[in-house]
DNA sequence: GATACAATTTAGCCATGACTAAAAACTATT
DNA sequence: AATAGTTTTTAGTCATGGCTAAATTGTATC
């Protein structure tokens, strides 16, 4: 298994190490301060375990660590994280398009597969999909050299009522939430019409595929949309 | 990740444990006595490591172990081994057919993927391939309930000269050997004509896709064939 | 049956990476 | 600046699963 980042790194990374780097990247991208508690909670480990691992990653020059400070990725660490994320999102799209696995249930599978596919397989998957730019949740697929496109859109919860929108991204990986959203007929690029938004952050009334549904405000906040006219 | 065998086993198995069980199955199937040295050499570990692991697998009722004796799979151990083997061979075929990865280089990839695919993905792959019976090397794909079909054929090295044959199985997983065979134009179900066999186990003269090649006897021994007429 | 040689097992070591419990250090409030 | 409360780190434990080296057991030969 030859990994893309192998040229920059002396020893191959474990699944766990890759998961830490990916988590740090995602938390950084969210704009969070990646403190030990945030990181350990995100990964489901105790803070002590996170400290240990972060120290190890720092020795490998993958993260910058100073006691009691937020962790940050080094350029090399970021490259590793992006490669794993590229694997993850390519795999999600591949599973969805090639094997008809519903878009709301590809995440867990990709979570394991992302660590074991070779560079050659990554390339073959990307080629077979026509070098896609986003996964089935609308998350951008990092390019091989680590570029991440900016995805447009704004939350449905902050959108004007009485207009049609197109779903361009879903900001959640929670299985049951995604299943619920799919149950409403939602999927990437689905059209939806926002009938009204109840005041005081109340539920929204949306129409998807001819059916009307009430949608809680926190759910609507996860849905990134653009005006339906926009191509 | 829900594994098929999870109903019979209390704790999930590690990749290593699954590899041991698969190795024992393969060695048993070859007809070898699965002694500690055979097993450890096959896996590339020291004999001491194999003893340790085999003891652990025995505690889990996956193998039968008595000091200084050959190991044997229990029925449960065999089911696990067959499931992993099913994963492996389904994956090989899938990678070959769906992603056009050459048949001689799917093995390593499948070797890692086989441990991380869920039951649902296994099913989706099998369905997308039309519930195939053999992988790209002609090795039988165990069915979900653990049946393994018998593959017909005999070694090319023991075949009569002056006749046409069809390749039904390649008994090797060595990358360079397989690459060589593919270079000759060989693949599953390829037709070949055996011109002559030099005496004293000398090389064979075979014709594949209009080209003649000399083939060492030990290579020919890896090629299982049936008469070309046979469907 | 004694001796030599090979195979196997035991004993003990190491790294990984989780954990708990306790100590230390930071932050906020009075 | 002292104290309280939270966060982080340290110290030390445990399981996994490799390893080497040494002891044991089994087998074959004289």
XYZ file of N, CA, C and O in Angstrom, chain A residues 151-225:
300
model
N -17.351 25.563 -1.276
C -18.723 25.260 -1.689
C -19.619 26.449 -1.362
O -19.552 26.995 -0.256
N -20.447 26.842 -2.309
C -21.311 28.003 -2.129
C -22.511 27.625 -1.263
O -22.587 26.504 -0.758
N -23.405 28.538 -1.062
C -24.647 28.235 -0.356
C -24.713 28.854 1.018
O -23.708 29.323 1.567
N -25.907 28.871 1.552
C -26.158 29.407 2.889
C -27.212 28.521 3.539
O -27.932 27.797 2.847
N -27.312 28.579 4.861
C -28.253 27.677 5.531
C -29.691 27.987 5.140
O -30.060 29.157 5.004
N -30.472 26.953 4.995
C -31.890 27.136 4.682
C -32.562 27.957 5.775
O -33.497 28.723 5.516
N -32.058 27.791 6.990
C -32.664 28.502 8.121
C -32.497 30.015 8.001
O -33.195 30.770 8.668
N -31.566 30.438 7.171
C -31.394 31.888 6.982
C -31.812 32.327 5.591
O -31.257 33.267 5.028
N -32.786 31.596 5.037
C -33.187 31.907 3.671
C -34.560 32.566 3.662
O -35.356 32.403 4.586
N -34.807 33.259 2.593
C -36.045 34.008 2.460
C -37.186 33.045 2.107
O -37.029 32.177 1.243
N -38.332 33.223 2.746
C -39.481 32.371 2.445
C -40.073 32.749 1.100
O -39.804 33.833 0.559
N -40.844 31.814 0.530
C -41.508 32.094 -0.728
C -40.608 31.918 -1.944
O -40.913 32.416 -3.023
N -39.515 31.197 -1.754
C -38.601 30.987 -2.876
C -38.201 29.518 -3.000
O -38.291 28.768 -2.037
N -37.720 29.168 -4.174
C -37.241 27.805 -4.425
C -35.722 27.760 -4.253
O -35.020 28.710 -4.612
N -35.245 26.659 -3.697
C -33.809 26.497 -3.472
C -33.354 25.129 -3.964
O -34.163 24.225 -4.170
N -32.055 25.034 -4.081
C -31.449 23.762 -4.444
C -30.491 23.376 -3.332
O -29.715 24.216 -2.869
N -30.578 22.108 -2.895
C -29.728 21.648 -1.785
C -28.321 21.390 -2.304
O -28.128 20.586 -3.219
N -27.330 22.054 -1.713
C -25.962 21.854 -2.193
C -25.039 21.207 -1.151
O -23.933 20.801 -1.470
N -25.527 21.125 0.088
C -24.664 20.508 1.097
C -25.456 20.200 2.354
O -26.358 20.975 2.714
N -25.105 19.124 3.018
C -25.731 18.763 4.287
C -24.630 18.697 5.340
O -23.716 17.878 5.237
N -24.723 19.525 6.329
C -23.635 19.660 7.306
C -23.835 18.770 8.521
O -23.905 19.237 9.651
N -23.929 17.491 8.304
C -24.051 16.554 9.417
C -23.587 15.193 8.947
O -23.649 14.876 7.759
N -23.065 14.413 9.880
C -22.736 13.029 9.532
C -23.487 12.071 10.438
O -23.155 10.894 10.517
N -24.453 12.593 11.157
C -25.199 11.714 12.068
C -26.206 10.890 11.287
O -27.081 11.414 10.616
N -26.063 9.587 11.470
C -26.822 8.640 10.663
C -28.334 8.884 10.732
O -29.022 8.903 9.702
N -28.858 9.078 11.930
C -30.310 9.186 12.037
C -30.843 10.500 11.474
O -31.906 10.542 10.872
N -30.079 11.545 11.657
C -30.495 12.817 11.050
C -30.518 12.700 9.525
O -31.457 13.155 8.858
N -29.458 12.125 8.977
C -29.385 11.985 7.525
C -30.512 11.098 7.013
O -31.126 11.384 5.978
N -30.793 10.029 7.767
C -31.864 9.124 7.345
C -33.199 9.869 7.325
O -34.016 9.701 6.416
N -33.397 10.696 8.327
C -34.622 11.491 8.385
C -34.732 12.402 7.172
O -35.770 12.482 6.507
N -33.625 13.072 6.870
C -33.625 14.004 5.740
C -33.867 13.272 4.421
O -34.626 13.726 3.568
N -33.248 12.122 4.294
C -33.479 11.349 3.071
C -34.938 10.931 2.989
O -35.543 10.910 1.912
N -35.504 10.594 4.164
C -36.906 10.199 4.215
C -37.840 11.291 3.702
O -38.927 11.009 3.179
N -37.390 12.531 3.823
C -38.202 13.642 3.312
C -38.070 13.788 1.789
O -38.706 14.644 1.196
N -37.228 12.971 1.210
C -37.016 13.078 -0.230
C -35.836 13.963 -0.574
O -35.609 14.288 -1.738
N -35.068 14.332 0.436
C -33.932 15.220 0.178
C -32.703 14.448 -0.280
O -32.462 13.325 0.159
N -31.971 15.065 -1.154
C -30.680 14.544 -1.589
C -29.947 15.689 -2.253
O -30.542 16.757 -2.484
N -28.683 15.466 -2.575
C -27.893 16.533 -3.166
C -28.558 17.031 -4.450
O -29.005 16.238 -5.269
N -28.626 18.341 -4.568
C -29.224 18.993 -5.732
C -30.741 18.872 -5.808
O -31.337 19.233 -6.831
N -31.345 18.346 -4.758
C -32.812 18.301 -4.743
C -33.341 19.734 -4.705
O -32.728 20.622 -4.115
N -34.501 19.924 -5.337
C -35.139 21.237 -5.280
C -36.105 21.273 -4.111
O -36.790 20.281 -3.824
N -36.163 22.398 -3.458
C -37.135 22.519 -2.384
C -37.656 23.948 -2.361
O -36.971 24.895 -2.759
N -38.885 24.056 -1.906
C -39.523 25.368 -1.855
C -39.792 25.723 -0.394
O -40.388 24.930 0.340
N -39.326 26.885 -0.006
C -39.505 27.308 1.381
C -40.790 28.120 1.493
O -40.853 29.270 1.038
N -41.799 27.498 2.071
C -43.086 28.182 2.164
C -43.078 29.256 3.227
O -43.417 30.396 2.962
N -42.730 28.863 4.444
C -42.651 29.891 5.462
C -41.758 29.468 6.594
O -41.417 28.295 6.766
N -41.366 30.437 7.341
C -40.492 30.203 8.478
C -41.201 30.788 9.692
O -41.495 31.988 9.746
N -41.544 29.932 10.649
C -42.223 30.411 11.854
C -41.289 31.337 12.614
O -40.067 31.143 12.604
N -41.839 32.356 13.280
C -40.980 33.320 13.977
C -40.278 32.700 15.183
O -40.578 31.582 15.581
N -39.377 33.437 15.775
C -38.598 32.993 16.949
C -37.891 31.666 16.691
O -37.962 30.739 17.496
N -37.238 31.569 15.537
C -36.519 30.333 15.186
C -37.418 29.106 15.199
O -36.982 28.007 15.560
N -38.637 29.287 14.825
C -39.578 28.163 14.799
C -39.335 27.296 13.586
O -38.409 27.549 12.808
N -40.133 26.257 13.433
C -39.952 25.335 12.307
C -40.252 26.006 10.979
O -40.929 27.031 10.916
N -39.741 25.387 9.931
C -39.953 25.907 8.587
C -40.913 24.970 7.878
O -40.978 23.783 8.163
N -41.629 25.549 6.939
C -42.526 24.732 6.135
C -41.901 24.629 4.748
O -41.794 25.627 4.026
N -41.463 23.422 4.393
C -40.787 23.262 3.108
C -41.504 22.232 2.249
O -42.157 21.324 2.758
N -41.351 22.389 0.965
C -41.973 21.464 0.017
C -40.855 20.772 -0.755
O -39.996 21.430 -1.349
N -40.885 19.454 -0.707
C -39.886 18.658 -1.424
C -40.636 17.635 -2.273
O -41.450 16.870 -1.737
N -40.371 17.625 -3.541
C -40.992 16.646 -4.451
C -42.503 16.595 -4.272
O -43.101 15.524 -4.190
N -43.101 17.762 -4.178
C -44.561 17.831 -4.126
C -45.167 17.633 -2.745
O -46.366 17.792 -2.561
N -44.332 17.297 -1.775
C -44.874 17.080 -0.428
C -44.413 18.176 0.522
O -43.270 18.617 0.454
N -45.307 18.569 1.425
C -44.936 19.588 2.398
C -44.526 18.954 3.720
O -45.119 17.975 4.161
N -43.520 19.520 4.318
C -43.035 19.011 5.600
C -42.679 20.181 6.502
O -42.177 21.194 6.019
N -42.943 19.977 7.792
C -42.424 20.928 8.777
C -41.000 20.485 9.119
O -40.730 19.286 9.253
N -40.112 21.429 9.217
C -38.700 21.105 9.443
C -38.197 21.938 10.605
O -38.282 23.173 10.572
N -37.671 21.278 11.618
C -37.163 22.008 12.776
C -36.035 22.941 12.359
O -35.285 22.643 11.420
N -35.920 24.048 13.079
C -34.938 25.066 12.703
C -33.516 24.523 12.745
O -32.686 24.843 11.880
N -33.211 23.671 13.717
C -31.829 23.179 13.809
C -31.520 22.219 12.657
O -30.372 22.077 12.248
N -32.560 21.562 12.151
C -32.375 20.725 10.957
C -32.114 21.614 9.744
O -31.211 21.356 8.947
N -32.916 22.652 9.633
C -32.781 23.558 8.489
C -31.411 24.227 8.477
O -30.872 24.566 7.414
N -30.839 24.377 9.658
C -29.525 25.017 9.744
C -28.445 24.135 9.122
O -27.368 24.610 8.750
N -28.715 22.840 9.025
C -27.735 21.913 8.454
C -27.779 21.901 6.933
O -26.878 21.377 6.279
N -28.841 22.445 6.381
C -29.029 22.373 4.933
C -28.500 23.635 4.259
O -29.028 24.721 4.465
N -27.463 23.446 3.480
C -26.930 24.572 2.718
C -27.610 24.588 1.359
O -27.660 23.571 0.660
N -28.116 25.744 0.993
C -28.858 25.844 -0.260
C -28.376 27.028 -1.095
O -27.692 27.924 -0.585
